[in-house]
Amino acid sequence: MVAAEMQDRLTTDKLMARTSGASRPQLYFRTAWEKVRVWTHYLVQVPANESDVLDWWHKPLAGLPKKLRRLKAAIMMYTSSNIWKARNRRVFDQLKLNVVQVFQEIKSEVFVRKMACGAPEILDPP
């Protein structure tokens, strides 16, 4: 297998990107999360460099009011899921989505959920 192809085959532990000497997939990951961070008015943060998945999930949600906790958890799930799906499309289907396309998928899923359930609600920044 070619080295570039091997680098694109991410595992769950590599979903937590490192900034120094970051690979192309890690930069892709960070850029997607940064777009979500701005879109949510900084409610959702880019995962820390050395975070453990459990810490990444529990710490940001701890102590939040129920409504805000649910909103933040939903955005974190939609973002993680869509980044993972983009990775799988690249590896298994040879379909490469750019970061903007993945971000649009995240926003689309949030919108569909809002239409079906009435929540979560995030306003686009002006």
Tab-separated table of C-alpha atoms in Angstrom, residues 32-103:
chain	number	residue	atom	x	y	z
A	32	ALA	CA	-13.884	20.843	10.284
A	33	TRP	CA	-14.091	21.266	14.058
A	34	GLU	CA	-13.026	24.922	13.772
A	35	LYS	CA	-15.876	25.606	11.330
A	36	VAL	CA	-18.328	24.026	13.781
A	37	ARG	CA	-16.830	26.032	16.654
A	38	VAL	CA	-17.424	29.317	14.826
A	39	TRP	CA	-20.891	28.265	13.608
A	40	THR	CA	-21.980	27.389	17.171
A	41	HIS	CA	-20.699	30.730	18.478
A	42	TYR	CA	-17.906	28.905	20.368
A	43	LEU	CA	-20.279	26.548	22.198
A	44	VAL	CA	-18.372	23.546	20.838
A	45	GLN	CA	-14.589	23.599	21.056
A	46	VAL	CA	-11.978	21.894	18.913
A	47	PRO	CA	-10.903	18.749	20.806
A	48	ALA	CA	-7.649	19.197	22.721
A	49	ASN	CA	-4.439	17.735	21.355
A	50	GLU	CA	-3.971	14.920	23.814
A	51	SER	CA	-7.573	14.341	24.843
A	52	ASP	CA	-8.921	11.029	25.841
A	53	VAL	CA	-12.295	10.393	24.173
A	54	LEU	CA	-14.091	10.020	27.514
A	55	ASP	CA	-12.564	13.237	28.865
A	56	TRP	CA	-13.371	15.005	25.601
A	57	TRP	CA	-17.002	13.915	25.916
A	58	HIS	CA	-17.665	14.322	29.650
A	59	LYS	CA	-15.698	17.424	30.685
A	60	PRO	CA	-17.252	19.944	28.250
A	61	LEU	CA	-20.776	18.752	29.140
A	62	ALA	CA	-20.326	18.682	32.922
A	63	GLY	CA	-22.248	21.323	34.831
A	64	LEU	CA	-24.200	22.661	31.855
A	65	PRO	CA	-27.947	23.217	32.102
A	66	LYS	CA	-29.928	20.348	30.556
A	67	LYS	CA	-31.011	22.216	27.391
A	68	LEU	CA	-27.509	23.514	26.654
A	69	ARG	CA	-25.940	20.129	27.473
A	70	ARG	CA	-28.263	18.396	24.992
A	71	LEU	CA	-27.534	20.965	22.296
A	72	LYS	CA	-23.779	20.691	22.781
A	73	ALA	CA	-23.879	16.873	22.887
A	74	ALA	CA	-25.926	16.763	19.680
A	75	ILE	CA	-23.487	19.037	17.850
A	76	MET	CA	-20.519	17.001	19.088
A	77	MET	CA	-22.200	13.789	17.883
A	78	TYR	CA	-23.155	15.176	14.468
A	79	THR	CA	-19.667	16.571	13.957
A	80	SER	CA	-17.845	13.404	15.022
A	81	SER	CA	-20.173	11.219	12.994
A	82	ASN	CA	-19.803	13.246	9.809
A	83	ILE	CA	-16.023	13.455	10.068
A	84	TRP	CA	-15.953	9.681	10.544
A	85	LYS	CA	-18.326	9.125	7.590
A	86	ALA	CA	-16.124	11.345	5.396
A	87	ARG	CA	-13.120	9.262	6.430
A	88	ASN	CA	-14.952	6.039	5.570
A	89	ARG	CA	-16.084	7.399	2.198
A	90	ARG	CA	-12.479	8.263	1.404
A	91	VAL	CA	-11.096	4.878	2.472
A	92	PHE	CA	-13.802	2.525	1.245
A	93	ASP	CA	-15.521	4.390	-1.608
A	94	GLN	CA	-12.636	6.567	-2.839
A	95	LEU	CA	-14.969	9.578	-2.484
A	96	LYS	CA	-13.149	12.627	-1.184
A	97	LEU	CA	-15.271	15.339	0.410
A	98	ASN	CA	-13.671	18.652	1.228
A	99	VAL	CA	-14.077	20.251	4.645
A	100	VAL	CA	-16.804	22.613	3.439
A	101	GLN	CA	-18.845	19.661	2.160
A	102	VAL	CA	-18.500	17.861	5.494
A	103	PHE	CA	-19.471	21.038	7.334
